Amino acid sequence: MYNAPVKDMLFAMTELARLDELAALPGCEDVSRETVQAVLGEAAKFSGEVVAPLNVEGDRNPSRWDNGKVTATPGFADAFRQFATGGWQGVQHPAEYGGQGLPKLVSTPCTEMLCSANLSLALCPLLTDGAIEALLIAGNEAQKQRFLPKLISGEWTGTMNLTEPQAGSDLALLRARAEPQGDGTYRVFGTKIFITWGEHDMTENIVHLVLARTPGAPEGVKGISLFIVPKFLVNDDGSLGARNDVQCVSIEHKLGIKASPTAVLQFGDHGGAVGYLVGEENRGLEYMFIMMNAARFTVGMQGVAISGRAYQKAVAYAKERVQSRPVDGSSKEAVAIIEHPDVRRMLATMRALTEASRALAYVAASESDFAHRHADAAVRAQHRARYEYLVPIVKGWSTELSIEVTSLGVQVHGGMGFIEETGAAQYYRDARILAIYEGTTAIQANDLIGRKTLRDGGAAAQALLTDVAATVDALGAHDSAPFKAMRRHLSQGREALAAAVDYVLDHAKRDPNAVFAGGVPYLKLAGIVLGGWQMARALLASARLFAENPAFHGAKIATAQFYAEHVLPQAVALQAAIVGAKGGEGVLALDAEQF
Amino acid sequence: MYNAPVKDMLFAMTELARLDELAALPGCEDVSRETVQAVLGEAAKFSGEVVAPLNVEGDRNPSRWDNGKVTATPGFADAFRQFATGGWQGVQHPAEYGGQGLPKLVSTPCTEMLCSANLSLALCPLLTDGAIEALLIAGNEAQKQRFLPKLISGEWTGTMNLTEPQAGSDLALLRARAEPQGDGTYRVFGTKIFITWGEHDMTENIVHLVLARTPGAPEGVKGISLFIVPKFLVNDDGSLGARNDVQCVSIEHKLGIKASPTAVLQFGDHGGAVGYLVGEENRGLEYMFIMMNAARFTVGMQGVAISGRAYQKAVAYAKERVQSRPVDGSSKEAVAIIEHPDVRRMLATMRALTEASRALAYVAASESDFAHRHADAAVRAQHRARYEYLVPIVKGWSTELSIEVTSLGVQVHGGMGFIEETGAAQYYRDARILAIYEGTTAIQANDLIGRKTLRDGGAAAQALLTDVAATVDALGAHDSAPFKAMRRHLSQGREALAAAVDYVLDHAKRDPNAVFAGGVPYLKLAGIVLGGWQMARALLASARLFAENPAFHGAKIATAQFYAEHVLPQAVALQAAIVGAKGGEGVLALDAEQF
């Protein structure tokens, strides 16, 4: 069972992520509240009715490998076909290649719903999105015409081939090679691992995007090029040609997302896989990085999504399970466990973290839309800087949170949570990959420090801190307990984040190890404070709109207060770990040999 | 691979848990440092060589159920036989029934090693310990003579049968019944679930201890009695008689500890299972609670143990895996990932949390020994109060930590951590039960508030806070960075804990929901501060002993500093969640229907 929280999604879109302003931008004429509500309603229906029921089945009966062929979980191919024919693959992609061209702010809740419903199945279109982005960024027109319509229609799927056994996070170590054939094509050789949906039977073709080195390319990351390597070659008339020389030699046995086949792909064992260069030679990593920002944002959304699903399940169980009398003596009978204060605390934690991370992600999506669509280049640049600052936070913070939230989901179920049949454990297992793939949390933190904080001298961070300060001031106009708690803790959190930013700016050159040792704490601190900022904005909005829907807005207000009192205080502890500890001294005091 | 951290164990025993003073108590004449070192050395050898190699096998090839019979993982029965013949089941049990009568402080590291080596296998002797404790506490002499020597020798194993489908944490809801037969025996009827090692083929008999109601017993927890129900009846000459009417109808499919069969036991489907009353009727829960304190302590040790194992594995991988150049530009080549600041931070976190939770548990074990063995009754009572205060903290905090530590263990491995073959994921799955069984963390927190803080008006808590203050003062005699950091953060932590204790004492009567809503934060706060207290004491000891072993004591000092700067600051955030939030207001502001 999955019921998409459409009401909270729409609230975040309209009250926090500026949907109405977005609708006034060029190309967004169709993005009215009514249209958006209709799209979200359809997405909720599809996710809840078609995709969600396959989630448990995928865990019990994962994709199977047999002699190079991978068979998806029964039901997946049909669900994916419905996804494709419903036009869902194309929501955010350009109309000229068959997409719907809707803003990222609108595609984001659709993605969240699909991921909540079934993380494993959702990964296939997510990787296809990545391939589409890469081709849009760097493909030539012929490549676009040949591949994009089929990918956007969901007739074919796409993959991203980066990792090799000796090269995980460190792409400088890549060895796969591509040899030019003199006819404009290349032959690709090498082994790629961890290729999500790298082989399957859901569509007739798969378009692999592969990083490889051409002969004589520079060492390291500056010598990597990007290639299209389709599973089946494509004839000029668009029909499928010969099977290409890429084989799935095995799939992994994983902790979670078991229905999603994680393939080891072998390229070129029989003469070389035919590949087509995308863009220019040696610029592959650059294209991949542009695409990766989108993928990282989406993985952050997966964190929000699995948190939301785990929360729903835990609430349902807590309302149904009867156990023990209340601690306040208000009943002689055992009550539903949701009446017990600690269960309430766990559910409130799950709820507050999910809503805060959702709001921050939607706000980031909106920044991306303004960065692409605003008429004024200077305004676009500001929004781009903010979006780019937020991406590693959305990715790193939302996914780390999802581990905590899904763990609480298990805990709410007590002993039943540990039994696989219950289903809570699946979310806990599935969530664990999110803080790893598309760049671990440490890699997000390095990005946040290096590209997003130091490169612009802290400008994007300072602009955010200024906006948070304005919200802190606005909270001062109210004096009820939720506002007082939020004002106090958001203000302290803002100061903690400001201190961390200053520390990073001041010390990065002279003491890089210390600064990077504080990187993940800095990322978490930024997530907690900027997530808290959204909760504060939600508090202001819900106070204003209270009369329209007292139950809904009352819950938003209570959740904001909980976040202020239970989550935001962690900011000060994180500040101590970054600044007070001078980041590194304690971390680095132990030699490698002393561990 | 598992190499028991004997050096750190001995350090905690001698420098923090007063082993030498303990050795001076009556009955502890044999507990010299040399003997202890020898025992630990043997335990390390047995755990590392015999038990640890079966851990992965148990996960891949769990216990199997077939038509009422359960077959343990291949190799388990033989390892358990070696465990029994080595005398390991009897380490802490009385010599008069065949045990070695060693103090809890000495059996505790042995238990830790066994649990680190193989949590699933270790559960069998741990449950047997529980059955032995229950019989020692409440059995009559004939029962003791009949069952204890076989249990203590490891020829038979024991189980604890509490939970029923409708009665998880809430034993008031128990329905199993026991009908007197007029000959001193009873017939037991009912269904028990979650019975660890409730059926297996490792020994010829299993002694089930079962909670059930006699006819006309009071409702609720005051009408529960305790029964011995052996799998095979035992003849007067000690030989095995008829098969009793208890059947294993299924075992669970679990997230972790898969080799440990979790049985559903059906009593009395064929006329009634023969049972023998232990102690007096209607006092079953009382006996069970005494036993449960021991079991809860041991589950806390399981948390320490799985953290320690995950730490070892992560360190080994981090030293071996080469990836990326250092952030400080000190090498043009990729380096082992342990050189990267965030990997160092993760490993330091794992290490600091493991060592702190180990130290606190060992100190608690020592308190139990003084409570049992000291000549002066008043001194015994003080130690008992301290032990009982510490038990829910050792149980709750160490197990919650183990979820965090094993999750970091996965993270250090990157993508490989998510692949089951790597083994890091098993620890993450195995650890997840620890915060649930033998009472969830919330139940530990309720115990900490109700029985351990309110009942004595905060006396045990205040005595601890006084001792922490003395350590804070002692730190002031040194002025290096580790001492300054520890003094500052331990002092703040102590104040936070004192504030929480005061809050609990002041508000429990007038606002129980608010106080219990802050229960788990209070328990975690107590763990962080009292664990930090041990790290501070370790810091003082290692500074004093530094010259004896600079590498070892240097590492202790660095780890203490890390704990001070990265872990202790969380105390202030927890204080805010308990006291600042008045515990409940934010938690309870949402109605059950609003979730």
Coordinates of C-alpha atoms in Angstrom, one line a residue, chain A residues 62-519:
Chain A
P62 CA 14.8 -10.5 -7.8
S63 CA 16.1 -10.2 -11.3
R64 CA 17.7 -13.4 -12.4
W65 CA 20.8 -13.9 -14.5
D66 CA 21.1 -16.9 -16.8
N67 CA 23.8 -17.3 -19.4
G68 CA 24.1 -13.6 -20.1
K69 CA 20.4 -12.9 -20.1
V70 CA 18.7 -11.1 -17.2
T71 CA 15.0 -11.6 -16.5
A72 CA 13.3 -9.0 -14.5
T73 CA 10.9 -9.8 -11.6
P74 CA 7.5 -11.0 -13.0
G75 CA 5.2 -8.0 -13.6
F76 CA 8.0 -5.5 -14.0
A77 CA 8.1 -5.5 -17.8
D78 CA 4.4 -4.9 -17.9
A79 CA 4.5 -2.1 -15.4
F80 CA 7.4 -0.5 -17.2
R81 CA 5.4 -0.7 -20.5
Q82 CA 2.5 1.1 -18.8
F83 CA 5.0 3.7 -17.5
A84 CA 6.2 4.2 -21.0
T85 CA 2.9 4.4 -22.7
G86 CA 1.6 6.8 -20.0
G87 CA 4.4 9.2 -21.1
W88 CA 6.0 9.2 -17.7
Q89 CA 9.6 8.8 -19.0
G90 CA 9.2 12.1 -20.9
V91 CA 7.7 14.3 -18.2
Q92 CA 10.8 16.6 -17.9
H93 CA 12.3 16.1 -21.4
P94 CA 12.0 18.4 -24.4
A95 CA 8.8 18.3 -26.5
E96 CA 10.9 18.3 -29.7
Y97 CA 12.0 14.7 -28.9
G98 CA 8.6 13.6 -27.7
G99 CA 8.7 14.7 -24.0
Q100 CA 6.3 16.9 -22.1
G101 CA 8.8 19.6 -21.3
L102 CA 7.4 20.1 -17.8
P103 CA 9.6 21.9 -15.2
K104 CA 11.8 19.9 -12.8
L105 CA 9.6 21.1 -10.0
V106 CA 6.7 19.1 -11.5
S107 CA 8.7 16.0 -12.5
T108 CA 10.3 15.8 -9.0
P109 CA 7.1 14.8 -7.1
C110 CA 6.4 12.3 -9.9
T111 CA 9.8 10.8 -9.4
E112 CA 9.3 10.8 -5.6
M113 CA 6.1 8.8 -6.0
L114 CA 7.7 6.3 -8.4
C115 CA 10.6 5.8 -6.0
S116 CA 8.4 5.5 -3.0
A117 CA 6.3 2.9 -4.8
N118 CA 9.3 0.8 -6.0
L119 CA 12.9 1.9 -5.7
S120 CA 14.2 -1.0 -7.8
L121 CA 11.8 -0.4 -10.7
A122 CA 12.2 3.4 -10.5
L123 CA 16.0 3.0 -11.1
C124 CA 15.5 2.0 -14.7
P125 CA 13.8 5.2 -15.8
L126 CA 16.2 7.2 -13.6
L127 CA 19.2 5.9 -15.4
T128 CA 17.5 6.4 -18.7
D129 CA 17.0 10.1 -17.6
G130 CA 20.7 10.2 -17.1
A131 CA 21.4 8.9 -20.6
I132 CA 18.9 11.3 -22.1
E133 CA 20.6 14.3 -20.3
A134 CA 24.0 13.2 -21.5
L135 CA 22.8 13.1 -25.1
L136 CA 21.0 16.4 -24.8
I137 CA 24.1 18.0 -23.4
A138 CA 26.7 16.6 -25.8
G139 CA 25.2 14.4 -28.5
N140 CA 25.1 15.6 -32.1
E141 CA 21.9 16.1 -33.9
A142 CA 22.0 12.7 -35.6
Q143 CA 22.6 10.9 -32.3
K144 CA 19.8 12.8 -30.7
Q145 CA 17.4 12.0 -33.6
R146 CA 18.4 8.3 -33.5
F147 CA 18.3 7.7 -29.7
L148 CA 16.3 10.4 -27.9
P149 CA 12.8 9.6 -29.1
K150 CA 13.1 6.0 -28.3
L151 CA 14.6 6.7 -24.9
I152 CA 12.0 9.4 -24.1
S153 CA 9.1 7.2 -25.2
G154 CA 10.4 4.4 -22.9
E155 CA 10.8 2.0 -25.8
W156 CA 14.5 1.7 -25.0
T157 CA 16.3 2.3 -21.7
G158 CA 19.6 3.8 -20.9
T159 CA 22.6 3.1 -18.6
M160 CA 25.6 5.0 -17.3
N161 CA 28.9 3.0 -17.4
L162 CA 31.5 4.6 -15.1
T163 CA 32.8 2.3 -12.5
E164 CA 35.5 -0.4 -13.1
P165 CA 36.8 -2.9 -10.5
Q166 CA 39.9 -0.8 -9.7
A167 CA 38.1 2.5 -10.2
G168 CA 35.1 3.2 -7.9
S169 CA 34.9 6.8 -6.8
D170 CA 38.3 7.5 -8.5
L171 CA 37.6 7.8 -12.2
A172 CA 41.2 8.8 -12.9
L173 CA 41.9 5.1 -12.6
L174 CA 39.6 4.1 -15.5
R175 CA 41.2 1.6 -18.0
A176 CA 38.4 0.9 -20.6
R177 CA 39.6 1.8 -24.0
A178 CA 38.0 2.9 -27.3
E179 CA 39.8 2.5 -30.6
P180 CA 38.9 4.6 -33.6
Q181 CA 38.0 2.5 -36.7
G182 CA 38.5 5.3 -39.3
D183 CA 34.9 5.3 -40.2
G184 CA 33.8 7.6 -37.4
T185 CA 33.0 4.7 -35.1
Y186 CA 35.1 3.2 -32.3
R187 CA 35.6 -0.3 -30.8
V188 CA 35.2 -0.3 -27.0
F189 CA 37.0 -2.8 -24.7
G190 CA 36.9 -3.2 -21.0
T191 CA 34.9 -4.3 -17.9
K192 CA 32.3 -2.1 -16.2
I193 CA 30.8 -2.9 -12.8
F194 CA 27.8 -1.7 -10.8
I195 CA 25.8 -1.0 -13.9
T196 CA 22.2 -0.5 -12.8
W197 CA 19.7 -2.1 -15.1
G198 CA 22.7 -2.9 -17.3
E199 CA 20.9 -5.9 -18.8
H200 CA 17.2 -6.8 -18.7
D201 CA 14.3 -8.1 -20.8
M202 CA 11.9 -5.1 -20.3
T203 CA 12.7 -3.4 -23.6
E204 CA 14.1 -4.5 -26.9
N205 CA 17.2 -2.3 -26.7
I206 CA 19.5 -0.7 -24.1
V207 CA 21.6 2.4 -24.8
H208 CA 24.8 2.2 -22.8
L209 CA 26.7 5.4 -22.2
V210 CA 30.3 4.4 -21.5
L211 CA 33.4 6.2 -20.3
A212 CA 36.6 5.0 -22.0
R213 CA 40.0 6.2 -23.1
T214 CA 41.1 6.7 -26.7
P215 CA 44.7 5.8 -27.8
G216 CA 47.1 8.5 -26.7
A217 CA 44.6 10.2 -24.4
P218 CA 46.1 12.0 -21.4
E219 CA 46.4 10.2 -18.1
G220 CA 43.9 10.6 -15.4
V221 CA 40.5 12.3 -15.7
K222 CA 41.5 14.5 -18.6
G223 CA 41.7 11.6 -20.9
I224 CA 38.3 10.2 -20.6
S225 CA 35.7 10.2 -23.5
L226 CA 32.1 9.3 -23.6
F227 CA 30.6 6.8 -26.0
I228 CA 27.2 5.5 -27.0
V229 CA 27.3 1.7 -27.1
P230 CA 23.8 0.3 -27.9
K231 CA 23.1 -3.3 -27.0
F232 CA 21.7 -3.8 -30.5
L233 CA 23.1 -1.6 -33.3
V234 CA 20.5 0.7 -34.9
N235 CA 20.0 0.8 -38.6
D236 CA 19.5 4.0 -40.5
D237 CA 15.8 3.4 -40.7
G238 CA 15.7 3.1 -37.0
S239 CA 15.2 -0.7 -37.0
L240 CA 17.5 -2.9 -34.8
G241 CA 20.6 -4.4 -36.4
A242 CA 23.2 -6.8 -35.1
R243 CA 23.8 -7.6 -31.4
N244 CA 26.7 -5.5 -30.2
D245 CA 29.8 -7.0 -28.4
V246 CA 28.7 -6.2 -24.9
Q247 CA 27.8 -9.1 -22.5
C248 CA 26.4 -9.2 -19.0
V249 CA 28.7 -11.6 -17.3
S250 CA 27.0 -11.5 -13.9
I251 CA 24.7 -9.5 -11.6
E252 CA 25.4 -8.7 -8.0
H253 CA 23.8 -10.3 -4.9
K254 CA 22.9 -7.2 -2.9
L255 CA 21.7 -6.0 0.5
G256 CA 18.7 -4.2 -1.1
I257 CA 17.1 -2.9 -4.3
K258 CA 17.3 -6.6 -5.3
A259 CA 14.9 -6.4 -8.2
S260 CA 17.2 -3.9 -9.9
P261 CA 19.9 -5.9 -11.7
T262 CA 23.4 -4.5 -11.0
A263 CA 25.4 -5.8 -13.9
V264 CA 29.0 -6.5 -14.7
L265 CA 29.3 -5.7 -18.3
Q266 CA 32.1 -7.0 -20.5
F267 CA 32.8 -4.9 -23.6
G268 CA 34.7 -6.2 -26.6
D269 CA 35.5 -9.8 -25.8
H270 CA 34.6 -10.7 -29.4
G271 CA 36.3 -8.1 -31.5
G272 CA 35.2 -4.9 -29.8
A273 CA 31.8 -3.3 -29.1
V274 CA 30.8 -0.7 -31.6
G275 CA 30.7 2.8 -30.0
Y276 CA 29.9 6.3 -31.1
L277 CA 31.8 9.2 -29.6
V278 CA 29.6 11.7 -27.8
G279 CA 30.8 15.3 -28.1
E280 CA 34.6 15.8 -28.2
E281 CA 37.3 13.4 -27.2
N282 CA 38.6 13.7 -23.6
R283 CA 35.6 15.7 -22.4
G284 CA 33.7 12.7 -21.2
L285 CA 34.0 13.5 -17.6
E286 CA 32.8 17.0 -18.1
Y287 CA 29.6 15.8 -19.8
M288 CA 29.2 13.2 -17.1
F289 CA 29.5 15.7 -14.4
I290 CA 26.7 17.9 -15.8
M291 CA 24.5 14.8 -16.0
M292 CA 25.6 13.7 -12.6
N293 CA 24.2 16.8 -10.9
A294 CA 20.8 15.7 -12.1
A295 CA 21.4 12.1 -11.1
R296 CA 22.6 13.2 -7.6
F297 CA 19.6 15.4 -7.1
T298 CA 17.4 12.4 -8.1
V299 CA 19.1 10.1 -5.7
G300 CA 18.4 12.6 -3.0
M301 CA 14.8 12.4 -4.0
Q302 CA 15.1 8.6 -3.6
G303 CA 16.0 9.3 0.0
V304 CA 13.0 11.4 0.5
A305 CA 10.9 8.8 -1.2
I306 CA 11.9 5.8 0.8
S307 CA 11.6 7.8 4.0
G308 CA 8.1 8.7 3.0
R309 CA 7.2 5.1 2.3
A310 CA 8.7 3.8 5.6
Y311 CA 6.8 6.6 7.5
Q312 CA 3.5 5.5 6.0
K313 CA 4.0 1.9 6.8
A314 CA 5.1 2.7 10.4
V315 CA 2.1 4.9 11.0
A316 CA -0.3 2.3 9.7
Y317 CA 1.2 -0.4 12.0
A318 CA 1.3 2.0 15.0
K319 CA -2.4 2.7 14.7
E320 CA -3.3 -1.0 14.4
R321 CA -1.0 -2.7 16.9
V322 CA -2.5 -2.8 20.4
Q323 CA 0.0 -3.2 23.2
S324 CA 0.4 -2.0 26.8
R325 CA -1.5 0.6 28.9
P326 CA -0.6 4.3 28.5
V327 CA 2.1 5.7 30.8
D328 CA -0.2 8.4 32.0
G329 CA -2.7 5.9 33.4
S330 CA -5.5 7.3 31.2
S331 CA -6.7 3.8 30.4
K332 CA -6.7 0.4 32.1
E333 CA -6.7 -1.3 28.7
A334 CA -3.8 -1.7 26.3
V335 CA -3.9 0.9 23.6
A336 CA -2.7 1.3 20.0
I337 CA 1.0 1.9 20.2
I338 CA 0.7 5.2 18.5
E339 CA -0.6 6.4 21.9
H340 CA 2.8 5.7 23.6
P341 CA 5.0 8.7 23.8
D342 CA 8.1 7.1 22.3
V343 CA 6.3 5.7 19.3
R344 CA 4.9 9.2 18.8
R345 CA 8.4 10.6 19.0
M346 CA 9.7 8.1 16.4
L347 CA 6.8 8.8 14.1
A348 CA 7.2 12.5 14.5
T349 CA 10.9 12.2 13.8
M350 CA 10.2 10.2 10.6
R351 CA 7.6 12.7 9.5
A352 CA 9.6 15.8 10.3
L353 CA 12.7 14.6 8.5
T354 CA 10.7 13.4 5.5
E355 CA 8.9 16.7 5.1
A356 CA 11.9 18.8 5.6
S357 CA 14.0 16.9 3.1
R358 CA 11.1 16.9 0.7
A359 CA 10.7 20.7 1.0
L360 CA 14.4 21.3 0.5
A361 CA 14.5 19.1 -2.5
Y362 CA 11.5 20.8 -4.1
V363 CA 13.0 24.2 -3.5
A364 CA 16.2 23.0 -5.2
A365 CA 14.2 21.7 -8.1
S366 CA 12.5 25.1 -8.5
E367 CA 15.9 26.8 -8.4
S368 CA 17.0 24.6 -11.3
D369 CA 13.9 25.7 -13.2
F370 CA 14.6 29.4 -12.6
A371 CA 18.2 28.8 -13.6
H372 CA 17.0 27.4 -16.9
R373 CA 14.0 29.4 -17.8
H374 CA 14.3 32.9 -16.3
A375 CA 14.6 35.7 -18.9
D376 CA 17.4 37.5 -17.2
A377 CA 20.9 35.9 -17.4
A378 CA 22.1 37.4 -14.1
V379 CA 19.0 36.0 -12.3
R380 CA 19.6 32.6 -14.0
A381 CA 23.2 32.6 -12.7
Q382 CA 22.1 33.3 -9.2
H383 CA 19.6 30.5 -9.3
R384 CA 22.1 28.2 -10.8
A385 CA 24.6 28.9 -8.1
R386 CA 21.9 28.2 -5.4
Y387 CA 20.8 25.0 -7.1
E388 CA 24.4 23.8 -7.4
Y389 CA 25.0 24.5 -3.7
L390 CA 21.9 22.6 -2.8
V391 CA 22.5 19.5 -4.9
P392 CA 25.2 17.8 -2.7
I393 CA 23.1 18.7 0.3
V394 CA 19.9 17.2 -1.1
K395 CA 21.8 14.1 -2.2
G396 CA 23.9 13.6 0.9
W397 CA 21.5 14.8 3.7
S398 CA 18.3 13.2 2.4
T399 CA 20.0 9.8 1.8
E400 CA 21.7 9.8 5.2
L401 CA 18.4 10.7 6.7
S402 CA 16.7 7.9 4.9
I403 CA 18.9 5.4 6.7
E404 CA 17.8 6.8 10.0
V405 CA 14.1 7.1 9.0
T406 CA 13.9 3.5 7.7
S407 CA 15.7 2.3 10.8
L408 CA 13.0 4.0 12.9
G409 CA 10.4 2.4 10.7
V410 CA 11.8 -1.0 11.7
Q411 CA 11.9 0.0 15.3
V412 CA 8.2 1.1 15.4
H413 CA 7.4 -2.5 14.3
G414 CA 9.3 -4.0 17.2
G415 CA 10.2 -7.7 16.7
M416 CA 7.9 -7.8 13.7
G417 CA 10.1 -5.3 12.0
F418 CA 13.0 -7.8 11.9
I419 CA 10.8 -10.4 10.2
E420 CA 11.2 -10.0 6.4
E421 CA 7.5 -10.7 5.7
T422 CA 6.5 -7.5 7.5
G423 CA 8.2 -5.4 4.8
A424 CA 9.7 -2.7 7.0
A425 CA 13.1 -4.3 6.7
Q426 CA 13.1 -4.0 2.9
Y427 CA 13.0 -0.2 3.1
Y428 CA 15.9 -0.3 5.6
R429 CA 17.9 -2.5 3.2
D430 CA 16.9 -0.6 0.1
A431 CA 17.8 2.7 1.6
R432 CA 21.3 1.8 2.5
I433 CA 22.7 2.1 -1.1
L434 CA 21.4 5.7 -1.4
A435 CA 24.3 7.3 0.6
I436 CA 26.7 5.4 -1.6
Y437 CA 25.8 5.4 -5.2
E438 CA 26.2 8.5 -7.4
G439 CA 28.9 9.6 -5.1
T440 CA 29.1 8.7 -1.4
T441 CA 28.2 11.3 1.2
A442 CA 31.9 12.1 1.6
I443 CA 32.1 12.8 -2.1
Q444 CA 29.1 15.1 -1.9
A445 CA 30.8 16.8 1.0
N446 CA 34.0 17.3 -1.0
D447 CA 31.8 18.8 -3.8
L448 CA 30.1 21.0 -1.3
I449 CA 33.4 22.3 0.0
G450 CA 35.4 22.5 -3.2
R451 CA 33.1 23.4 -6.1
K452 CA 30.2 24.9 -4.1
T453 CA 31.8 26.8 -1.3
L454 CA 35.4 27.6 -2.0
R455 CA 35.1 28.3 -5.8
D456 CA 32.7 31.3 -5.4
G457 CA 34.3 32.4 -2.1
G458 CA 31.2 31.4 -0.2
A459 CA 28.9 33.7 -2.2
A460 CA 26.1 31.1 -2.7
A461 CA 26.3 30.0 1.0
Q462 CA 26.2 33.6 2.2
A463 CA 23.2 34.4 0.0
L464 CA 21.4 31.5 1.6
L465 CA 22.4 32.6 5.1
T466 CA 21.0 36.0 4.4
D467 CA 17.7 34.5 3.3
V468 CA 17.6 32.3 6.4
A469 CA 18.1 35.4 8.6
A470 CA 15.2 37.1 6.9
T471 CA 13.0 34.1 7.8
V472 CA 14.3 34.2 11.4
D473 CA 13.2 37.8 11.6
A474 CA 9.8 37.0 10.1
L475 CA 9.2 34.4 12.8
G476 CA 9.6 37.1 15.4
A477 CA 6.2 38.6 14.5
H478 CA 4.5 35.6 16.2
D479 CA 4.8 34.5 19.8
S480 CA 3.2 31.1 20.1
A481 CA 5.4 28.2 21.3
P482 CA 6.1 26.8 17.8
F483 CA 7.3 30.2 16.6
K484 CA 9.4 30.8 19.6
A485 CA 11.0 27.4 19.5
M486 CA 11.7 27.7 15.7
R487 CA 13.1 31.2 16.0
R488 CA 15.5 30.2 18.7
H489 CA 16.7 27.0 17.2
L490 CA 16.8 28.2 13.6
S491 CA 18.7 31.3 14.7
Q492 CA 21.3 29.1 16.5
G493 CA 21.5 26.8 13.6
R494 CA 22.1 29.6 11.2
E495 CA 24.9 30.9 13.3
A496 CA 26.4 27.4 13.4
L497 CA 26.2 27.1 9.7
A498 CA 27.7 30.6 9.2
A499 CA 30.6 29.6 11.5
A500 CA 31.2 26.4 9.5
V501 CA 31.2 28.3 6.2
D502 CA 33.7 30.8 7.6
Y503 CA 35.8 28.0 8.9
V504 CA 35.9 26.3 5.6
L505 CA 36.7 29.5 3.7
D506 CA 39.5 30.4 6.2
H507 CA 41.2 27.1 6.6
A508 CA 40.8 25.2 3.3
K509 CA 44.2 26.3 1.9
R510 CA 46.3 26.1 5.0
D511 CA 44.8 23.0 6.5
P512 CA 42.9 21.0 3.8
N513 CA 42.8 17.8 5.8
A514 CA 41.2 19.4 8.8
V515 CA 38.6 21.1 6.6
F516 CA 37.7 17.9 4.7
A517 CA 37.6 15.9 7.9
G518 CA 34.7 18.2 8.8
G519 CA 33.1 17.9 5.4

